[in-house]
Amino acid sequence: DAKTTQPTSMDCAEGRAANLPCNHSTISGNEYVYWYRQIHSQGPQYIIHGLKNNETNEMASLIITEDRKSSTLILPHATLRDTAVYYCIVRLGSGNTGKLIFGQGTTLQVKP
Amino acid sequence: EPEVTQTPSHQVTQMGQEVILRCVPISNHLYFYWYRQILGQKVEFLVSFYNNEISEKSEIFDDQFSVERPDGSNFTLKIRSTKLEDSAMYFCASSYFGTGPNEQFFGPGTRLTVL
């Protein structure tokens, strides 16, 4: 699985969009970008994943650059409950049941 | 919404004792996992399990660890002789096997404290 680089921490004002970047310059053609988050020592929670097209679900949007070397997770209207550690993970996608490899992630602090 | 459950939420044990951590995965899931997180550190993979066999294990998962699916619903992690360094949060996860995204659903964790 390709390595990812994320900022250690970020702040965001409540109600504003939170944009969390991730670099994955060594991503290969069949690897997907997954995002998980962990709220204060709870179990990690799946957010979204994508291959090359931008994706949106009820939680977030994922923007992947055309060269696929980086991506941005967007929480459109951050709330205090979105304060968490966000993990960007690159791995094989469809049908993949292999382990998740977590890095240090980005600690997002949403402030009132 | 279906969810993974884990018991107990907190387990305190003496060094050298055996512990069994229990998990009930989501009912139609076929792949099961254990991860752990030592306080302040990354979430680390321990083992994956499919069709009553270990699919993959990490270097952490040594002979002191074992996993079992004793019936159609439970998935357990046993540590035979606990060490101080086994103190951590242990997360169970499950995923559905198919052609979809196969995201893993995690339980709330069991905090293991070894004294």
mmCIF file of C-alpha atoms in Angstrom:
data_model
loop_
_atom_site.group_PDB
_atom_site.id
_atom_site.type_symbol
_atom_site.label_atom_id
_atom_site.label_comp_id
_atom_site.label_asym_id
_atom_site.label_seq_id
_atom_site.Cartn_x
_atom_site.Cartn_y
_atom_site.Cartn_z
ATOM 1 C CA ASP A 1 0.000 0.000 0.000
ATOM 2 C CA ALA A 2 1.267 3.444 -0.878
ATOM 3 C CA LYS A 3 2.465 5.800 1.840
ATOM 4 C CA THR A 4 0.450 8.889 2.734
ATOM 5 C CA THR A 5 1.436 12.227 4.263
ATOM 6 C CA GLN A 6 -0.998 14.350 6.264
ATOM 7 C CA PRO A 7 -0.588 17.470 8.395
ATOM 8 C CA THR A 8 -0.400 16.660 12.075
ATOM 9 C CA SER A 9 -3.175 19.025 13.101
ATOM 10 C CA MET A 10 -5.680 21.554 11.786
ATOM 11 C CA ASP A 11 -8.268 23.902 13.229
ATOM 12 C CA CYS A 12 -11.617 24.807 11.733
ATOM 13 C CA ALA A 13 -14.384 27.155 12.830
ATOM 14 C CA GLU A 14 -17.739 25.575 13.515
ATOM 15 C CA GLY A 15 -20.041 25.871 10.496
ATOM 16 C CA ARG A 16 -17.208 26.384 8.071
ATOM 17 C CA ALA A 17 -15.847 23.841 5.623
ATOM 18 C CA ALA A 18 -12.972 21.707 6.833
ATOM 19 C CA ASN A 19 -10.506 20.797 4.088
ATOM 20 C CA LEU A 20 -8.105 18.017 5.051
ATOM 21 C CA PRO A 21 -5.273 17.348 2.613
ATOM 22 C CA CYS A 22 -3.420 14.122 1.953
ATOM 23 C CA ASN A 23 -0.405 13.440 -0.239
ATOM 24 C CA HIS A 24 0.020 10.013 -1.797
ATOM 25 C CA SER A 25 2.533 10.550 -4.580
ATOM 26 C CA THR A 26 3.408 6.848 -4.937
ATOM 27 C CA ILE A 27 -0.167 5.666 -5.401
ATOM 28 C CA SER A 28 -0.526 3.009 -8.055
ATOM 29 C CA GLY A 29 -3.254 2.739 -10.657
ATOM 30 C CA ASN A 30 -5.385 0.198 -8.834
ATOM 31 C CA GLU A 31 -5.179 1.748 -5.386
ATOM 32 C CA TYR A 32 -8.025 3.680 -3.830
ATOM 33 C CA VAL A 33 -7.954 6.530 -1.335
ATOM 34 C CA TYR A 34 -9.934 5.773 1.831
ATOM 35 C CA TRP A 35 -10.722 8.109 4.699
ATOM 36 C CA TYR A 36 -11.530 7.049 8.222
ATOM 37 C CA ARG A 37 -11.847 9.062 11.391
ATOM 38 C CA GLN A 38 -11.493 8.305 15.079
ATOM 39 C CA ILE A 39 -13.386 10.346 17.609
ATOM 40 C CA HIS A 40 -11.653 10.365 20.986
ATOM 41 C CA SER A 41 -10.485 6.742 21.295
ATOM 42 C CA GLN A 42 -13.671 5.307 19.812
ATOM 43 C CA GLY A 43 -13.371 2.760 17.027
ATOM 44 C CA PRO A 44 -12.355 4.202 13.643
ATOM 45 C CA GLN A 45 -15.262 5.121 11.401
ATOM 46 C CA TYR A 46 -15.321 4.819 7.615
ATOM 47 C CA ILE A 47 -16.048 8.107 5.872
ATOM 48 C CA ILE A 48 -15.547 7.787 2.125
ATOM 49 C CA HIS A 49 -13.315 6.342 -0.550
ATOM 50 C CA GLY A 50 -12.503 7.020 -4.198
ATOM 51 C CA LEU A 51 -10.347 5.970 -7.115
ATOM 52 C CA LYS A 52 -10.037 8.950 -9.429
ATOM 53 C CA ASN A 53 -13.384 10.689 -9.623
ATOM 54 C CA ASN A 54 -14.593 13.062 -6.969
ATOM 55 C CA GLU A 55 -16.975 11.400 -4.549
ATOM 56 C CA THR A 56 -19.657 12.699 -2.204
ATOM 57 C CA ASN A 57 -21.766 11.045 0.424
ATOM 58 C CA GLU A 58 -23.813 12.190 3.387
ATOM 59 C CA MET A 59 -20.704 12.719 5.494
ATOM 60 C CA ALA A 60 -18.143 14.311 3.216
ATOM 61 C CA SER A 61 -16.723 14.959 -0.224
ATOM 62 C CA LEU A 62 -13.483 13.600 -1.584
ATOM 63 C CA ILE A 63 -11.560 15.517 -4.212
ATOM 64 C CA ILE A 64 -8.742 13.613 -5.936
ATOM 65 C CA THR A 65 -6.321 15.474 -8.182
ATOM 66 C CA GLU A 66 -6.088 14.448 -11.803
ATOM 67 C CA ASP A 67 -2.636 12.908 -11.310
ATOM 68 C CA ARG A 68 -3.987 11.155 -8.191
ATOM 69 C CA LYS A 69 -0.965 12.178 -6.159
ATOM 70 C CA SER A 70 -3.027 14.042 -3.606
ATOM 71 C CA SER A 71 -6.554 14.366 -2.330
ATOM 72 C CA THR A 72 -8.678 16.513 -0.042
ATOM 73 C CA LEU A 73 -11.427 15.440 2.295
ATOM 74 C CA ILE A 74 -14.052 18.137 2.692
ATOM 75 C CA LEU A 75 -16.479 18.337 5.584
ATOM 76 C CA PRO A 76 -18.814 21.008 4.213
ATOM 77 C CA HIS A 77 -20.197 22.390 7.484
ATOM 78 C CA ALA A 78 -18.024 21.229 10.350
ATOM 79 C CA THR A 79 -19.615 20.785 13.756
ATOM 80 C CA LEU A 80 -18.019 20.279 17.160
ATOM 81 C CA ARG A 81 -18.827 16.568 16.794
ATOM 82 C CA ASP A 82 -16.438 16.415 13.821
ATOM 83 C CA THR A 83 -13.465 16.974 16.129
ATOM 84 C CA ALA A 84 -11.457 13.802 15.565
ATOM 85 C CA VAL A 85 -8.318 12.270 14.079
ATOM 86 C CA TYR A 86 -8.749 11.805 10.320
ATOM 87 C CA TYR A 87 -6.818 9.081 8.539
ATOM 88 C CA CYS A 88 -6.059 8.961 4.830
ATOM 89 C CA ILE A 89 -5.294 5.394 3.750
ATOM 90 C CA VAL A 90 -4.303 4.198 0.297
ATOM 91 C CA ARG A 91 -5.105 0.591 -0.486
ATOM 92 C CA LEU A 92 -6.514 -1.736 -3.049
ATOM 93 C CA GLY A 93 -10.243 -1.185 -3.416
ATOM 94 C CA SER A 94 -13.032 -3.293 -4.687
ATOM 95 C CA GLY A 95 -13.105 -6.702 -3.055
ATOM 96 C CA ASN A 96 -10.199 -5.880 -0.785
ATOM 97 C CA THR A 97 -10.536 -7.422 2.630
ATOM 98 C CA GLY A 98 -6.959 -6.798 3.716
ATOM 99 C CA LYS A 99 -5.779 -4.935 6.765
ATOM 100 C CA LEU A 100 -5.968 -1.188 7.180
ATOM 101 C CA ILE A 101 -2.643 0.515 7.844
ATOM 102 C CA PHE A 102 -3.180 3.621 9.943
ATOM 103 C CA GLY A 103 -0.702 6.463 10.089
ATOM 104 C CA GLN A 104 -0.748 9.276 12.619
ATOM 105 C CA GLY A 105 -3.544 11.095 10.796
ATOM 106 C CA THR A 106 -4.629 14.712 11.106
ATOM 107 C CA THR A 107 -6.138 15.889 14.355
ATOM 108 C CA LEU A 108 -8.966 18.228 13.406
ATOM 109 C CA GLN A 109 -10.146 20.588 16.112
ATOM 110 C CA VAL A 110 -13.449 22.278 15.359
ATOM 111 C CA LYS A 111 -13.790 25.439 17.416
ATOM 112 C CA PRO A 112 -16.947 27.342 18.315
ATOM 113 C CA GLU B 1 -28.195 0.505 11.648
ATOM 114 C CA PRO B 2 -26.198 -2.675 12.318
ATOM 115 C CA GLU B 3 -23.080 -2.277 14.395
ATOM 116 C CA VAL B 4 -20.168 -4.207 15.824
ATOM 117 C CA THR B 5 -20.366 -4.691 19.569
ATOM 118 C CA GLN B 6 -17.582 -5.518 22.024
ATOM 119 C CA THR B 7 -17.514 -6.710 25.610
ATOM 120 C CA PRO B 8 -16.369 -5.821 28.136
ATOM 121 C CA SER B 9 -15.804 -2.119 27.625
ATOM 122 C CA HIS B 10 -12.997 -2.178 30.185
ATOM 123 C CA GLN B 11 -11.025 -5.137 31.499
ATOM 124 C CA VAL B 12 -8.499 -4.948 34.295
ATOM 125 C CA THR B 13 -6.252 -7.949 34.843
ATOM 126 C CA GLN B 14 -3.073 -8.954 36.591
ATOM 127 C CA MET B 15 0.070 -9.647 34.619
ATOM 128 C CA GLY B 16 0.273 -13.292 33.634
ATOM 129 C CA GLN B 17 -3.483 -13.822 33.612
ATOM 130 C CA GLU B 18 -5.488 -14.912 30.590
ATOM 131 C CA VAL B 19 -8.074 -12.575 29.111
ATOM 132 C CA ILE B 20 -10.719 -13.089 26.471
ATOM 133 C CA LEU B 21 -12.083 -10.117 24.590
ATOM 134 C CA ARG B 22 -15.399 -10.641 22.852
ATOM 135 C CA CYS B 23 -16.883 -9.172 19.729
ATOM 136 C CA VAL B 24 -20.138 -9.610 17.868
ATOM 137 C CA PRO B 25 -19.562 -8.622 14.231
ATOM 138 C CA ILE B 26 -22.279 -7.403 11.889
ATOM 139 C CA SER B 27 -24.394 -10.409 11.039
ATOM 140 C CA ASN B 28 -23.819 -10.783 7.286
ATOM 141 C CA HIS B 29 -20.133 -9.950 7.412
ATOM 142 C CA LEU B 30 -17.598 -12.635 6.650
ATOM 143 C CA TYR B 31 -14.228 -11.042 7.435
ATOM 144 C CA PHE B 32 -13.232 -10.225 10.971
ATOM 145 C CA TYR B 33 -10.306 -8.280 12.385
ATOM 146 C CA TRP B 34 -8.615 -7.286 15.587
ATOM 147 C CA TYR B 35 -6.640 -4.066 15.944
ATOM 148 C CA ARG B 36 -5.100 -2.471 18.973
ATOM 149 C CA GLN B 37 -4.125 1.044 19.966
ATOM 150 C CA ILE B 38 -1.682 1.718 22.758
ATOM 151 C CA LEU B 39 -2.424 5.038 24.433
ATOM 152 C CA GLY B 40 -1.176 7.914 22.306
ATOM 153 C CA GLN B 41 -0.042 5.662 19.467
ATOM 154 C CA LYS B 42 -1.337 4.541 16.086
ATOM 155 C CA VAL B 43 -4.023 1.955 15.504
ATOM 156 C CA GLU B 44 -2.194 -1.293 14.702
ATOM 157 C CA PHE B 45 -3.452 -4.359 12.865
ATOM 158 C CA LEU B 46 -3.272 -7.644 14.753
ATOM 159 C CA VAL B 47 -5.085 -10.320 12.792
ATOM 160 C CA SER B 48 -7.722 -11.001 10.164
ATOM 161 C CA PHE B 49 -9.973 -14.050 10.072
ATOM 162 C CA TYR B 50 -12.091 -15.615 7.356
ATOM 163 C CA ASN B 51 -13.795 -18.960 6.961
ATOM 164 C CA ASN B 52 -12.595 -20.086 10.387
ATOM 165 C CA GLU B 53 -8.979 -19.460 9.580
ATOM 166 C CA ILE B 54 -6.480 -16.701 10.143
ATOM 167 C CA SER B 55 -6.003 -14.840 6.857
ATOM 168 C CA GLU B 56 -3.185 -12.582 7.956
ATOM 169 C CA LYS B 57 -1.442 -11.685 11.176
ATOM 170 C CA SER B 58 1.053 -9.090 12.218
ATOM 171 C CA GLU B 59 4.317 -9.499 14.091
ATOM 172 C CA ILE B 60 2.501 -8.411 17.229
ATOM 173 C CA PHE B 61 0.211 -11.441 17.030
ATOM 174 C CA ASP B 62 2.570 -13.976 18.576
ATOM 175 C CA ASP B 63 1.887 -17.296 20.297
ATOM 176 C CA GLN B 64 0.318 -15.531 23.261
ATOM 177 C CA PHE B 65 -2.590 -14.450 21.074
ATOM 178 C CA SER B 66 -5.330 -16.557 19.546
ATOM 179 C CA VAL B 67 -8.642 -15.900 17.848
ATOM 180 C CA GLU B 68 -11.752 -17.971 17.594
ATOM 181 C CA ARG B 69 -15.262 -17.856 16.263
ATOM 182 C CA PRO B 70 -16.871 -20.241 18.728
ATOM 183 C CA ASP B 71 -20.363 -19.915 17.317
ATOM 184 C CA GLY B 72 -22.215 -18.124 14.546
ATOM 185 C CA SER B 73 -22.078 -14.728 16.173
ATOM 186 C CA ASN B 74 -19.093 -14.228 18.480
ATOM 187 C CA PHE B 75 -15.484 -13.535 17.553
ATOM 188 C CA THR B 76 -12.961 -13.643 20.366
ATOM 189 C CA LEU B 77 -9.383 -12.596 21.016
ATOM 190 C CA LYS B 78 -7.541 -14.473 23.743
ATOM 191 C CA ILE B 79 -4.318 -13.367 25.349
ATOM 192 C CA ARG B 80 -2.906 -16.309 27.270
ATOM 193 C CA SER B 81 -0.484 -14.637 29.642
ATOM 194 C CA THR B 82 -0.875 -10.894 29.674
ATOM 195 C CA LYS B 83 2.079 -8.541 29.888
ATOM 196 C CA LEU B 84 2.160 -4.930 30.985
ATOM 197 C CA GLU B 85 2.730 -3.888 27.367
ATOM 198 C CA ASP B 86 -0.547 -5.515 26.323
ATOM 199 C CA SER B 87 -2.372 -2.614 27.947
ATOM 200 C CA ALA B 88 -4.225 -0.947 25.081
ATOM 201 C CA MET B 89 -7.584 -0.394 23.413
ATOM 202 C CA TYR B 90 -8.545 -3.433 21.370
ATOM 203 C CA PHE B 91 -10.870 -2.899 18.440
ATOM 204 C CA CYS B 92 -12.783 -5.558 16.603
ATOM 205 C CA ALA B 93 -13.874 -4.893 13.023
ATOM 206 C CA SER B 94 -15.811 -6.732 10.366
ATOM 207 C CA SER B 95 -16.387 -6.362 6.657
ATOM 208 C CA TYR B 96 -18.601 -7.845 4.020
ATOM 209 C CA PHE B 97 -16.902 -9.844 1.328
ATOM 210 C CA GLY B 98 -17.945 -8.708 -2.104
ATOM 211 C CA THR B 99 -17.093 -6.424 -4.955
ATOM 212 C CA GLY B 100 -18.108 -3.282 -3.076
ATOM 213 C CA PRO B 101 -15.832 -0.965 -1.113
ATOM 214 C CA ASN B 102 -15.493 -3.510 1.695
ATOM 215 C CA GLU B 103 -15.114 -0.835 4.301
ATOM 216 C CA GLN B 104 -14.394 -2.169 7.745
ATOM 217 C CA PHE B 105 -16.839 -1.417 10.526
ATOM 218 C CA PHE B 106 -15.256 -1.047 13.925
ATOM 219 C CA GLY B 107 -16.616 -1.727 17.368
ATOM 220 C CA PRO B 108 -16.297 0.718 20.278
ATOM 221 C CA GLY B 109 -13.298 -1.109 21.701
ATOM 222 C CA THR B 110 -12.261 -2.830 24.916
ATOM 223 C CA ARG B 111 -9.806 -1.018 27.117
ATOM 224 C CA LEU B 112 -7.414 -3.605 28.580
ATOM 225 C CA THR B 113 -5.386 -2.599 31.592
ATOM 226 C CA VAL B 114 -2.696 -5.001 32.770
ATOM 227 C CA LEU B 115 -1.393 -4.357 36.268
#
